[in-house]
């Protein structure tokens, strides 16, 4: 059955044009270079391409200048079979991508009637009857291009071809990029090209520093099959081992990965908290669903990040009942029933207040599990003069609660909140799976 | 006085070595290319460099291969005076940056005693007495390099020089990158080089699509002084106009920007909600502080994002009293006192429930302002079969409340939550400043 599977996949691929393996992304515009915007498009596109076996091998982030765009297109086509550009297609005068595209492909720009009709319909639907000259210009595209219409904005996506290599030029707004990639470009590529499969699994390891981990699993790593690649991704609270397998049969690759991951258990099994999901809120979500446990949160210094993380998971309404952000001290007593005496005696940022917050939270929301945090995210000192970077958090599961302390004075406010929230969910996962 | 100011700044700069204007960033490693990690380092570094007048003109994101790293260093030095690489310096076998660096600069790698002592002290402080060979390797650096010690990790930062141009090679972990850049590299650059000032202001415009806005301010834009650059940054809910001024006198540039921004008011003053701060939570924070108003949140579909946004602002404890994430329907009645009759009659995702949530929130937290959201973030339909992408939100200021409806079926869960939260804060800003 296994041999048949490879054969079928081989035959069905024979009818496709050619393999397409390496992609290059070009991000155009000063928003990212100036530090104003974080580039999330590249992340999204790389993930989508990876899922159909195309690997992003390089990303160029460049400014909106015709010569630079042309030179970068040249470099990109030397490296990849597929080039995707984002940005530089808005209706305003700082966008020069279209012109560079036409010059690079030795083409002219002309009005595309179909695109213009689409644009008019798009704008009329939004109550804008009068079409400005500036908008009409958006329907001008290189004459050799194939247009993929944009249903969520006014700039069309243009595909160009050169010696069997392809480029797609998209606008830069993430809300427009996502549907163009997902609903149009990915299906197009899947249809036209013979694609290799790339399958990835991530193993989350806690409690061992990267260098010691690398030593412990060295033999295992050296014995990995040639089509498997390993990367270490240290995050704040754990090390992720990413295993990527490349080949033509998806099921075979999945079995291969599972097989290698199983071999890790005799070596570092006690430190592995997940082998399927990557994000801690998803790992936790699966466990909560499986064990049919409910959860609630009482936050001070994490300011809603715990609730936000838990609810970012689709389907979280099954286990997340609710949360309270008790920022003002008074609200800790009013809503979470923390005793005033405890606060007076131990101050707000204390082990005791953290524990009472978790108790109060569990009784307000009537959940199996409650989480609490109280600390000083900074940059200013806490109400009671406690040090920036100090935090106590409590994890209460049924009747048992445990309170932890962290001191992270070197982290900026945002990183502090992120790190603490990740750590709390990670510790809860550890407790629930008995590690 | 103005002429003196320019003169002084000119004279003080004469003693510095040479001007340094353009920087190139190189991000090394497969984490970003694979779509696994969003590149936040570049954003941070670009912002920090911009503040001392150095402009990032290009970013390369490349994979961890010696030849690619060397070629990219070559391209980068052709474009910029300053090259900063991040990533590829961990203790594990997938890191090749150091080797590429030595080869590119025609140098050898050798053990640096000072770095090794620093490393040992760093690890001992963390209770790791035994130094692995793998860790010792981290103290090997190119012999021509100047080392900047890393106080938050084991990989040192190395500076190399070539024909008056500089490169800094940093590890990739954001917690390590930030202090290296802020506490060591920026002060070093400020000390050694004559720097141009770059000053930026962002004007937030609501209620006009980008193309119409561009038409309305065309004359103003064409009349801008030559040292000012304008960019349009459309975000989900508004258009940001970014004005960047370059020159040698910071105060002059600031006046120049203020002057040009004032000229916008007669044209589009009604649509401007902010001219100093960029982030909506900061814009709102300033207004709340100034008007001495307090705020609380009652969230359903935004799942804590509103509280998280509000508390992400340092100093938010002055105005943010607390929030409730009432995810389960029962909690909307228990804690927020939404009447069961209202839920039965209108369903949970309704104008009426949203309003009662805001009322309940205001009475629980006793704040001047309360915000509420109830909707379906998807991907599954709501409990009552309501459509994915539907949301009602209420803004209550003192005794007056207003409820709004949005329908955003095309947005993914995460984007939906983000968009709705941004829009709620933006609408509140509009209401508070009477626009």
Short mmCIF file of N, CA and C in Angstrom, two decimals, chain A residues 111-176:
data_model
loop_
_atom_site.label_atom_id
_atom_site.label_comp_id
_atom_site.label_asym_id
_atom_site.label_seq_id
_atom_site.Cartn_x
_atom_site.Cartn_y
_atom_site.Cartn_z
N UNK A 111 -4.52 50.43 -18.95
CA UNK A 111 -5.76 50.21 -18.21
C UNK A 111 -6.30 48.82 -18.53
N UNK A 112 -6.61 48.05 -17.50
CA UNK A 112 -7.23 46.75 -17.70
C UNK A 112 -8.72 46.89 -17.41
N UNK A 113 -9.53 46.69 -18.43
CA UNK A 113 -10.97 46.96 -18.31
C UNK A 113 -11.63 46.09 -17.23
N UNK A 114 -11.26 44.80 -17.23
CA UNK A 114 -11.86 43.88 -16.25
C UNK A 114 -11.55 44.36 -14.82
N UNK A 115 -10.30 44.74 -14.61
CA UNK A 115 -9.89 45.22 -13.30
C UNK A 115 -10.62 46.52 -12.94
N UNK A 116 -10.79 47.38 -13.93
CA UNK A 116 -11.48 48.65 -13.69
C UNK A 116 -12.94 48.41 -13.31
N UNK A 117 -13.58 47.46 -14.01
CA UNK A 117 -14.98 47.13 -13.68
C UNK A 117 -15.06 46.58 -12.25
N UNK A 118 -14.10 45.72 -11.93
CA UNK A 118 -14.07 45.14 -10.58
C UNK A 118 -13.91 46.24 -9.53
N UNK A 119 -13.03 47.17 -9.83
CA UNK A 119 -12.75 48.27 -8.91
C UNK A 119 -13.98 49.14 -8.70
N UNK A 120 -14.65 49.44 -9.82
CA UNK A 120 -15.85 50.28 -9.73
C UNK A 120 -16.92 49.59 -8.87
N UNK A 121 -17.11 48.30 -9.13
CA UNK A 121 -18.10 47.54 -8.36
C UNK A 121 -17.72 47.51 -6.88
N UNK A 122 -16.42 47.33 -6.64
CA UNK A 122 -15.93 47.28 -5.25
C UNK A 122 -16.24 48.58 -4.53
N UNK A 123 -15.99 49.70 -5.21
CA UNK A 123 -16.18 50.99 -4.56
C UNK A 123 -17.65 51.36 -4.44
N UNK A 124 -18.43 51.01 -5.46
CA UNK A 124 -19.86 51.31 -5.38
C UNK A 124 -20.50 50.57 -4.21
N UNK A 125 -20.05 49.33 -4.02
CA UNK A 125 -20.57 48.52 -2.91
C UNK A 125 -20.30 49.21 -1.58
N UNK A 126 -19.26 50.01 -1.54
CA UNK A 126 -18.92 50.73 -0.32
C UNK A 126 -19.43 52.17 -0.34
N UNK A 127 -20.37 52.43 -1.26
CA UNK A 127 -21.02 53.73 -1.26
C UNK A 127 -20.21 54.85 -1.87
N UNK A 128 -19.16 54.50 -2.62
CA UNK A 128 -18.38 55.56 -3.25
C UNK A 128 -18.61 55.54 -4.75
N UNK A 129 -19.53 56.39 -5.18
CA UNK A 129 -19.96 56.38 -6.58
C UNK A 129 -18.92 57.07 -7.47
N UNK A 130 -18.38 58.16 -6.95
CA UNK A 130 -17.43 58.93 -7.75
C UNK A 130 -16.05 58.24 -7.73
N UNK A 131 -15.56 57.88 -8.91
CA UNK A 131 -14.25 57.23 -8.99
C UNK A 131 -13.19 58.30 -9.30
N UNK A 132 -12.26 58.48 -8.38
CA UNK A 132 -11.21 59.47 -8.58
C UNK A 132 -10.21 58.96 -9.62
N UNK A 133 -9.54 59.89 -10.25
CA UNK A 133 -8.48 59.55 -11.19
C UNK A 133 -7.44 58.64 -10.51
N UNK A 134 -7.16 58.99 -9.24
CA UNK A 134 -6.21 58.23 -8.44
C UNK A 134 -6.62 56.76 -8.30
N UNK A 135 -7.94 56.51 -8.20
CA UNK A 135 -8.40 55.14 -8.10
C UNK A 135 -8.33 54.45 -9.44
N UNK A 136 -8.69 55.19 -10.50
CA UNK A 136 -8.66 54.64 -11.85
C UNK A 136 -7.24 54.14 -12.17
N UNK A 137 -6.25 54.89 -11.70
CA UNK A 137 -4.86 54.49 -11.93
C UNK A 137 -4.56 53.11 -11.36
N UNK A 138 -5.33 52.72 -10.34
CA UNK A 138 -5.08 51.41 -9.74
C UNK A 138 -5.46 50.27 -10.67
N UNK A 139 -6.28 50.57 -11.69
CA UNK A 139 -6.66 49.53 -12.65
C UNK A 139 -5.67 49.44 -13.81
N UNK A 140 -4.63 50.26 -13.78
CA UNK A 140 -3.55 50.14 -14.77
C UNK A 140 -2.59 49.06 -14.30
N UNK A 141 -2.32 48.10 -15.18
CA UNK A 141 -1.40 47.01 -14.82
C UNK A 141 -0.48 46.74 -16.01
N UNK A 142 0.67 46.07 -15.78
CA UNK A 142 1.52 45.69 -16.91
C UNK A 142 0.72 44.82 -17.88
N UNK A 143 0.88 45.06 -19.19
CA UNK A 143 0.02 44.36 -20.16
C UNK A 143 0.25 42.85 -20.17
N UNK A 144 1.45 42.41 -19.78
CA UNK A 144 1.72 40.96 -19.78
C UNK A 144 1.24 40.27 -18.51
N UNK A 145 0.69 41.05 -17.58
CA UNK A 145 0.35 40.44 -16.29
C UNK A 145 -0.99 39.72 -16.32
N UNK A 146 -1.11 38.71 -15.44
CA UNK A 146 -2.39 38.09 -15.17
C UNK A 146 -2.87 38.68 -13.85
N UNK A 147 -4.10 39.20 -13.85
CA UNK A 147 -4.58 39.88 -12.64
C UNK A 147 -5.40 38.93 -11.76
N UNK A 148 -5.10 38.94 -10.47
CA UNK A 148 -5.93 38.26 -9.47
C UNK A 148 -6.65 39.38 -8.72
N UNK A 149 -7.97 39.44 -8.85
CA UNK A 149 -8.70 40.58 -8.26
C UNK A 149 -8.66 40.55 -6.73
N UNK A 150 -8.58 41.74 -6.18
CA UNK A 150 -8.53 41.93 -4.73
C UNK A 150 -9.94 42.25 -4.22
N UNK A 151 -10.50 41.38 -3.41
CA UNK A 151 -11.87 41.60 -2.95
C UNK A 151 -11.95 42.43 -1.68
N UNK A 152 -10.81 42.77 -1.11
CA UNK A 152 -10.82 43.51 0.15
C UNK A 152 -10.03 44.81 0.09
N UNK A 153 -9.76 45.28 -1.13
CA UNK A 153 -9.03 46.54 -1.27
C UNK A 153 -9.05 46.95 -2.73
N UNK A 154 -8.38 48.07 -3.02
CA UNK A 154 -8.47 48.62 -4.37
C UNK A 154 -7.26 48.29 -5.25
N UNK A 155 -6.19 47.74 -4.68
CA UNK A 155 -5.01 47.42 -5.50
C UNK A 155 -5.06 45.97 -5.96
N UNK A 156 -5.03 45.71 -7.27
CA UNK A 156 -5.10 44.33 -7.75
C UNK A 156 -3.77 43.61 -7.55
N UNK A 157 -3.82 42.28 -7.55
CA UNK A 157 -2.60 41.47 -7.48
C UNK A 157 -2.22 41.08 -8.90
N UNK A 158 -0.95 41.25 -9.25
CA UNK A 158 -0.49 40.99 -10.62
C UNK A 158 0.51 39.84 -10.66
N UNK A 159 0.28 38.90 -11.57
CA UNK A 159 1.24 37.82 -11.75
C UNK A 159 2.01 38.03 -13.05
N UNK A 160 3.33 37.87 -13.01
CA UNK A 160 4.17 37.97 -14.21
C UNK A 160 4.95 36.68 -14.34
N UNK A 161 5.34 36.35 -15.57
CA UNK A 161 6.09 35.12 -15.77
C UNK A 161 7.36 35.40 -16.55
N UNK A 162 8.43 34.68 -16.22
CA UNK A 162 9.68 34.83 -16.96
C UNK A 162 10.43 33.51 -16.91
N UNK A 163 10.68 32.92 -18.05
CA UNK A 163 11.39 31.63 -18.13
C UNK A 163 10.84 30.60 -17.15
N UNK A 164 9.54 30.51 -17.06
CA UNK A 164 8.93 29.52 -16.18
C UNK A 164 8.93 29.90 -14.71
N UNK A 165 9.53 31.03 -14.39
CA UNK A 165 9.49 31.50 -13.01
C UNK A 165 8.36 32.53 -12.87
N UNK A 166 7.82 32.62 -11.67
CA UNK A 166 6.65 33.47 -11.47
C UNK A 166 6.89 34.56 -10.44
N UNK A 167 6.26 35.71 -10.66
CA UNK A 167 6.20 36.70 -9.58
C UNK A 167 4.76 37.11 -9.35
N UNK A 168 4.41 37.32 -8.10
CA UNK A 168 3.11 37.86 -7.73
C UNK A 168 3.36 39.15 -6.96
N UNK A 169 2.66 40.22 -7.35
CA UNK A 169 2.80 41.48 -6.62
C UNK A 169 1.51 41.82 -5.92
N UNK A 170 1.58 41.91 -4.60
CA UNK A 170 0.39 42.15 -3.78
C UNK A 170 0.50 43.49 -3.07
N UNK A 171 -0.65 44.04 -2.64
CA UNK A 171 -0.59 45.22 -1.78
C UNK A 171 0.00 44.82 -0.42
N UNK A 172 0.19 45.78 0.48
CA UNK A 172 0.86 45.47 1.74
C UNK A 172 -0.04 45.28 2.94
N UNK A 173 -1.31 45.63 2.81
CA UNK A 173 -2.21 45.56 3.96
C UNK A 173 -2.51 44.09 4.31
N UNK A 174 -2.19 43.65 5.52
CA UNK A 174 -2.37 42.24 5.87
C UNK A 174 -3.77 41.68 5.60
N UNK A 175 -4.81 42.49 5.83
CA UNK A 175 -6.17 42.00 5.58
C UNK A 175 -6.41 41.69 4.10
N UNK A 176 -5.65 42.34 3.23
CA UNK A 176 -5.80 42.08 1.80
C UNK A 176 -4.87 40.95 1.37
#
